[in-house]
Amino acid sequence: MTSPIKENEEKLRNVKIEGEEEEEKKDEAMEEEKKEEDEQHTGEEDEVIVDDAVRGPTEESEEFTEHEGDGFYEEEGEEESSENGHKPEGRASKSLVQLTQRFIGFLHTTPAGLVDLNNAADKLNVTQKRRIYDITNVLEGIGLIEKRSKNVIYWKGGKFRKPGGSVELLPGEETKMYKLKSELTDLEREERLIDTHLRWMRQSIRNICEDKDNFKLGYNTQEDFFTSIF
């Protein structure tokens, strides 16, 4: 016959074992739920990636790439040019560099260097006049043109010539240029002579100040002050 103490110990041991088994079951159930949730999240991410790959670039990215580079000014006005009967031009002819070259070429043909910007825009088939204004603002900033009125500019950059070509001088300009060159040569010679005298004077002052024999005579007497004043 077992004692009451042993029976109580066995009951407590059984209760403890049952409690541990229940906790293990709860832990297993929670792990299974976590696994299911992780599988659902990974499935959703795969669907999003596939959708993005199928859709391709968005509308915003397409609009951004269209406005990059030299084509920024080109999108506007193409329909307008086709309505006016002008043939649309390519990207190379519409770039700002090409338009600047054409504008300078147009200046070659203008009499007295006066250019009406409205006429230039029509001749060059430019629908956006702000591009002509961009060019004239730069040329005015570097001093090659000046504005005579709102839409009329004057070329003051001298005569046009091919790269490496000689400048064509008007009658009398050659003699004037020769005199200016001779005056420039004389002034440069005089400047070199003055620089030489300045170096001699600085060296003389340095020799006097650094000579030890001159230290004992480096003072002024009262008579020196009176003679210098009166």
mmCIF file of C-alpha atoms in Angstrom:
data_model
loop_
_atom_site.group_PDB
_atom_site.id
_atom_site.type_symbol
_atom_site.label_atom_id
_atom_site.label_comp_id
_atom_site.label_asym_id
_atom_site.label_seq_id
_atom_site.Cartn_x
_atom_site.Cartn_y
_atom_site.Cartn_z
ATOM 1 C CA MET A 1 0.000 0.000 0.000
ATOM 2 C CA THR A 2 1.418 3.326 -1.125
ATOM 3 C CA SER A 3 1.646 6.259 1.180
ATOM 4 C CA PRO A 4 -0.357 9.508 0.601
ATOM 5 C CA ILE A 5 2.841 11.457 0.055
ATOM 6 C CA LYS A 6 3.878 9.296 -2.901
ATOM 7 C CA GLU A 7 0.426 9.512 -4.410
ATOM 8 C CA ASN A 8 0.556 13.312 -4.256
ATOM 9 C CA GLU A 9 3.995 13.354 -5.870
ATOM 10 C CA GLU A 10 2.777 11.146 -8.716
ATOM 11 C CA LYS A 11 -0.244 13.411 -9.279
ATOM 12 C CA LEU A 12 1.958 16.505 -9.363
ATOM 13 C CA ARG A 13 4.322 14.798 -11.807
ATOM 14 C CA ASN A 14 1.446 13.819 -14.075
ATOM 15 C CA VAL A 15 0.018 17.371 -13.991
ATOM 16 C CA LYS A 16 3.435 18.798 -14.881
ATOM 17 C CA ILE A 17 3.854 16.388 -17.791
ATOM 18 C CA GLU A 18 0.409 17.231 -19.124
ATOM 19 C CA GLY A 19 1.176 20.971 -18.894
ATOM 20 C CA GLU A 20 4.422 20.533 -20.808
ATOM 21 C CA GLU A 21 2.639 18.545 -23.533
ATOM 22 C CA GLU A 22 0.015 21.288 -23.932
ATOM 23 C CA GLU A 23 2.703 23.996 -24.243
ATOM 24 C CA GLU A 24 4.514 21.963 -26.904
ATOM 25 C CA LYS A 25 1.265 21.623 -28.852
ATOM 26 C CA LYS A 26 0.670 25.394 -28.641
ATOM 27 C CA ASP A 27 4.224 26.107 -29.862
ATOM 28 C CA GLU A 28 3.790 23.768 -32.804
ATOM 29 C CA ALA A 29 0.488 25.412 -33.740
ATOM 30 C CA MET A 30 2.082 28.902 -33.625
ATOM 31 C CA GLU A 31 4.999 27.776 -35.809
ATOM 32 C CA GLU A 32 2.589 26.387 -38.397
ATOM 33 C CA GLU A 33 0.666 29.678 -38.470
ATOM 34 C CA LYS A 34 3.917 31.653 -38.981
ATOM 35 C CA LYS A 35 4.916 29.383 -41.857
ATOM 36 C CA GLU A 36 1.567 29.914 -43.550
ATOM 37 C CA GLU A 37 1.831 33.714 -43.179
ATOM 38 C CA ASP A 38 5.377 33.726 -44.621
ATOM 39 C CA GLU A 39 4.227 31.696 -47.591
ATOM 40 C CA GLN A 40 1.393 34.156 -48.246
ATOM 41 C CA HIS A 41 3.777 37.186 -48.126
ATOM 42 C CA THR A 42 6.264 35.610 -50.501
ATOM 43 C CA GLY A 43 3.449 34.821 -52.932
ATOM 44 C CA GLU A 44 2.252 38.443 -52.905
ATOM 45 C CA GLU A 45 5.789 39.772 -53.564
ATOM 46 C CA ASP A 46 6.206 37.429 -56.529
ATOM 47 C CA GLU A 47 2.915 38.663 -57.967
ATOM 48 C CA VAL A 48 4.030 42.321 -57.649
ATOM 49 C CA ILE A 49 7.355 41.638 -59.366
ATOM 50 C CA VAL A 50 5.656 39.784 -62.197
ATOM 51 C CA ASP A 51 3.110 42.585 -62.642
ATOM 52 C CA ASP A 52 5.858 45.230 -62.876
ATOM 53 C CA ALA A 53 7.763 43.145 -65.391
ATOM 54 C CA VAL A 54 4.670 42.651 -67.544
ATOM 55 C CA ARG A 55 3.598 46.300 -67.432
ATOM 56 C CA GLY A 56 7.066 47.621 -68.369
ATOM 57 C CA PRO A 57 7.998 51.312 -67.934
ATOM 58 C CA THR A 58 5.341 53.623 -66.562
ATOM 59 C CA GLU A 59 3.907 56.632 -68.330
ATOM 60 C CA GLU A 60 5.948 59.038 -66.179
ATOM 61 C CA SER A 61 9.257 57.406 -67.148
ATOM 62 C CA GLU A 62 8.301 57.506 -70.838
ATOM 63 C CA GLU A 63 7.520 61.217 -70.621
ATOM 64 C CA PHE A 64 10.831 61.887 -68.861
ATOM 65 C CA THR A 65 12.904 60.122 -71.512
ATOM 66 C CA GLU A 66 11.122 61.998 -74.259
ATOM 67 C CA HIS A 67 12.216 65.376 -72.827
ATOM 68 C CA GLU A 68 15.883 64.519 -72.359
ATOM 69 C CA GLY A 69 18.733 65.740 -74.564
ATOM 70 C CA ASP A 70 18.441 68.020 -77.556
ATOM 71 C CA GLY A 71 14.839 66.989 -78.157
ATOM 72 C CA PHE A 72 13.578 69.071 -75.238
ATOM 73 C CA TYR A 73 12.645 71.984 -77.490
ATOM 74 C CA GLU A 74 11.503 69.783 -80.345
ATOM 75 C CA GLU A 75 8.281 68.261 -79.094
ATOM 76 C CA GLU A 76 6.357 71.517 -79.251
ATOM 77 C CA GLY A 77 5.540 73.020 -82.575
ATOM 78 C CA GLU A 78 5.861 69.868 -84.744
ATOM 79 C CA GLU A 79 2.139 69.812 -85.390
ATOM 80 C CA GLU A 80 2.222 73.541 -86.091
ATOM 81 C CA SER A 81 4.989 73.143 -88.662
ATOM 82 C CA SER A 82 3.114 70.355 -90.444
ATOM 83 C CA GLU A 83 -0.040 72.511 -90.627
ATOM 84 C CA ASN A 84 1.943 75.368 -92.196
ATOM 85 C CA GLY A 85 3.127 73.043 -94.925
ATOM 86 C CA HIS A 86 6.758 72.891 -93.736
ATOM 87 C CA LYS A 87 8.403 69.515 -93.689
ATOM 88 C CA PRO A 88 9.352 68.347 -90.171
ATOM 89 C CA GLU A 89 13.097 68.303 -89.628
ATOM 90 C CA GLY A 90 15.275 65.730 -87.919
ATOM 91 C CA ARG A 91 16.839 65.949 -84.475
ATOM 92 C CA ALA A 92 20.254 66.978 -85.849
ATOM 93 C CA SER A 93 18.870 69.992 -87.724
ATOM 94 C CA LYS A 94 16.729 71.027 -84.745
ATOM 95 C CA SER A 95 19.495 70.991 -82.136
ATOM 96 C CA LEU A 96 20.591 74.335 -80.734
ATOM 97 C CA VAL A 97 24.110 73.949 -82.137
ATOM 98 C CA GLN A 98 22.875 73.355 -85.663
ATOM 99 C CA LEU A 99 20.402 76.206 -85.374
ATOM 100 C CA THR A 100 23.180 78.545 -84.215
ATOM 101 C CA GLN A 101 25.291 77.630 -87.246
ATOM 102 C CA ARG A 102 22.355 78.256 -89.552
ATOM 103 C CA PHE A 103 21.635 81.581 -87.854
ATOM 104 C CA ILE A 104 25.259 82.718 -88.289
ATOM 105 C CA GLY A 105 25.102 81.604 -91.902
ATOM 106 C CA PHE A 106 21.980 83.728 -92.332
ATOM 107 C CA LEU A 107 23.885 86.727 -90.943
ATOM 108 C CA HIS A 108 26.341 86.363 -93.857
ATOM 109 C CA THR A 109 23.578 87.194 -96.304
ATOM 110 C CA THR A 110 22.119 90.227 -94.513
ATOM 111 C CA PRO A 111 23.051 93.704 -95.736
ATOM 112 C CA ALA A 112 24.778 96.063 -93.271
ATOM 113 C CA GLY A 113 24.598 93.434 -90.540
ATOM 114 C CA LEU A 114 20.979 94.233 -89.605
ATOM 115 C CA VAL A 115 18.700 91.253 -88.963
ATOM 116 C CA ASP A 116 14.980 91.147 -88.259
ATOM 117 C CA LEU A 117 14.432 88.210 -85.913
ATOM 118 C CA ASN A 118 10.919 87.563 -87.213
ATOM 119 C CA ASN A 119 12.281 87.321 -90.744
ATOM 120 C CA ALA A 120 15.127 85.109 -89.551
ATOM 121 C CA ALA A 121 12.692 82.734 -87.835
ATOM 122 C CA ASP A 122 10.664 82.436 -91.061
ATOM 123 C CA LYS A 123 13.738 81.916 -93.239
ATOM 124 C CA LEU A 124 15.200 79.292 -90.915
ATOM 125 C CA ASN A 125 11.816 77.567 -90.492
ATOM 126 C CA VAL A 126 11.881 77.954 -86.684
ATOM 127 C CA THR A 127 8.462 77.764 -85.052
ATOM 128 C CA GLN A 128 9.754 78.468 -81.536
ATOM 129 C CA LYS A 129 11.129 81.998 -81.502
ATOM 130 C CA ARG A 130 12.494 81.551 -77.980
ATOM 131 C CA ARG A 131 15.282 79.447 -79.491
ATOM 132 C CA ILE A 132 16.303 82.416 -81.666
ATOM 133 C CA TYR A 133 16.217 84.596 -78.542
ATOM 134 C CA ASP A 134 18.487 82.110 -76.734
ATOM 135 C CA ILE A 135 21.071 82.478 -79.500
ATOM 136 C CA THR A 136 20.862 86.276 -79.672
ATOM 137 C CA ASN A 137 21.125 86.599 -75.883
ATOM 138 C CA VAL A 138 24.407 84.669 -75.910
ATOM 139 C CA LEU A 139 25.799 86.640 -78.855
ATOM 140 C CA GLU A 140 24.820 89.893 -77.174
ATOM 141 C CA GLY A 141 26.435 88.768 -73.926
ATOM 142 C CA ILE A 142 29.816 88.212 -75.614
ATOM 143 C CA GLY A 143 29.592 91.510 -77.477
ATOM 144 C CA LEU A 144 29.075 90.266 -81.043
ATOM 145 C CA ILE A 145 25.658 91.849 -81.582
ATOM 146 C CA GLU A 146 23.602 94.685 -80.170
ATOM 147 C CA LYS A 147 19.863 95.260 -80.210
ATOM 148 C CA ARG A 148 18.629 98.192 -82.260
ATOM 149 C CA SER A 149 14.981 97.530 -81.412
ATOM 150 C CA LYS A 150 12.868 94.750 -79.939
ATOM 151 C CA ASN A 151 13.228 92.382 -82.904
ATOM 152 C CA VAL A 152 16.148 93.916 -84.834
ATOM 153 C CA ILE A 153 19.782 93.154 -84.034
ATOM 154 C CA TYR A 154 23.023 94.507 -85.476
ATOM 155 C CA TRP A 155 26.134 92.412 -86.036
ATOM 156 C CA LYS A 156 29.222 94.212 -84.754
ATOM 157 C CA GLY A 157 31.645 91.314 -84.609
ATOM 158 C CA GLY A 158 33.543 92.339 -87.734
ATOM 159 C CA LYS A 159 33.701 90.756 -91.138
ATOM 160 C CA PHE A 160 33.109 87.054 -91.527
ATOM 161 C CA ARG A 161 35.982 84.941 -92.776
ATOM 162 C CA LYS A 162 36.785 81.292 -93.116
ATOM 163 C CA PRO A 163 38.796 79.621 -90.338
ATOM 164 C CA GLY A 164 42.468 80.365 -90.915
ATOM 165 C CA GLY A 165 41.742 82.977 -93.572
ATOM 166 C CA SER A 166 43.225 86.474 -93.599
ATOM 167 C CA VAL A 167 41.249 89.566 -92.667
ATOM 168 C CA GLU A 168 40.262 91.836 -95.539
ATOM 169 C CA LEU A 169 41.227 95.422 -94.640
ATOM 170 C CA LEU A 170 39.565 98.524 -95.985
ATOM 171 C CA PRO A 171 41.638 101.266 -97.670
ATOM 172 C CA GLY A 172 43.617 103.174 -95.041
ATOM 173 C CA GLU A 173 43.214 100.516 -92.376
ATOM 174 C CA GLU A 174 46.529 98.870 -93.256
ATOM 175 C CA THR A 175 48.458 102.119 -92.661
ATOM 176 C CA LYS A 176 46.615 102.693 -89.397
ATOM 177 C CA MET A 177 47.393 99.169 -88.235
ATOM 178 C CA TYR A 178 51.088 99.637 -89.069
ATOM 179 C CA LYS A 179 51.236 102.851 -86.982
ATOM 180 C CA LEU A 180 49.527 101.151 -84.044
ATOM 181 C CA LYS A 181 51.971 98.250 -84.154
ATOM 182 C CA SER A 182 54.971 100.628 -84.217
ATOM 183 C CA GLU A 183 53.542 102.590 -81.261
ATOM 184 C CA LEU A 184 53.024 99.340 -79.368
ATOM 185 C CA THR A 185 56.641 98.337 -80.018
ATOM 186 C CA ASP A 186 57.941 101.705 -78.739
ATOM 187 C CA LEU A 187 55.797 101.484 -75.593
ATOM 188 C CA GLU A 188 57.028 97.967 -74.852
ATOM 189 C CA ARG A 189 60.653 99.131 -75.237
ATOM 190 C CA GLU A 190 60.041 102.051 -72.878
ATOM 191 C CA GLU A 191 58.383 99.764 -70.346
ATOM 192 C CA ARG A 192 61.379 97.431 -70.337
ATOM 193 C CA LEU A 193 63.719 100.411 -69.775
ATOM 194 C CA ILE A 194 61.642 101.672 -66.819
ATOM 195 C CA ASP A 195 61.648 98.174 -65.283
ATOM 196 C CA THR A 196 65.445 98.092 -65.561
ATOM 197 C CA HIS A 197 65.852 101.452 -63.789
ATOM 198 C CA LEU A 198 63.480 100.300 -61.031
ATOM 199 C CA ARG A 199 65.601 97.211 -60.420
ATOM 200 C CA TRP A 200 68.762 99.353 -60.191
ATOM 201 C CA MET A 201 67.126 101.740 -57.689
ATOM 202 C CA ARG A 202 65.887 98.901 -55.472
ATOM 203 C CA GLN A 203 69.325 97.297 -55.497
ATOM 204 C CA SER A 204 71.022 100.611 -54.607
ATOM 205 C CA ILE A 205 68.672 101.152 -51.650
ATOM 206 C CA ARG A 206 69.300 97.599 -50.471
ATOM 207 C CA ASN A 207 73.076 98.064 -50.673
ATOM 208 C CA ILE A 208 72.959 101.294 -48.623
ATOM 209 C CA CYS A 209 70.683 99.817 -45.954
ATOM 210 C CA GLU A 210 72.642 96.588 -45.565
ATOM 211 C CA ASP A 211 76.155 98.127 -45.493
ATOM 212 C CA LYS A 212 77.591 97.986 -41.943
ATOM 213 C CA ASP A 213 79.739 101.110 -42.474
ATOM 214 C CA ASN A 214 76.568 103.135 -42.988
ATOM 215 C CA PHE A 215 74.994 102.086 -39.652
ATOM 216 C CA LYS A 216 77.063 104.599 -37.588
ATOM 217 C CA LEU A 217 75.977 107.410 -39.935
ATOM 218 C CA GLY A 218 72.322 106.441 -39.929
ATOM 219 C CA TYR A 219 70.977 109.398 -37.936
ATOM 220 C CA ASN A 220 69.782 112.987 -38.431
ATOM 221 C CA THR A 221 71.024 116.012 -36.500
ATOM 222 C CA GLN A 222 69.025 119.024 -35.372
ATOM 223 C CA GLU A 223 70.656 121.096 -38.093
ATOM 224 C CA ASP A 224 69.444 118.590 -40.677
ATOM 225 C CA PHE A 225 65.854 119.087 -39.546
ATOM 226 C CA PHE A 226 66.152 122.915 -39.567
ATOM 227 C CA THR A 227 67.767 122.994 -42.982
ATOM 228 C CA SER A 228 65.065 120.735 -44.385
ATOM 229 C CA ILE A 229 62.271 122.900 -42.914
ATOM 230 C CA PHE A 230 63.517 126.427 -43.635
#
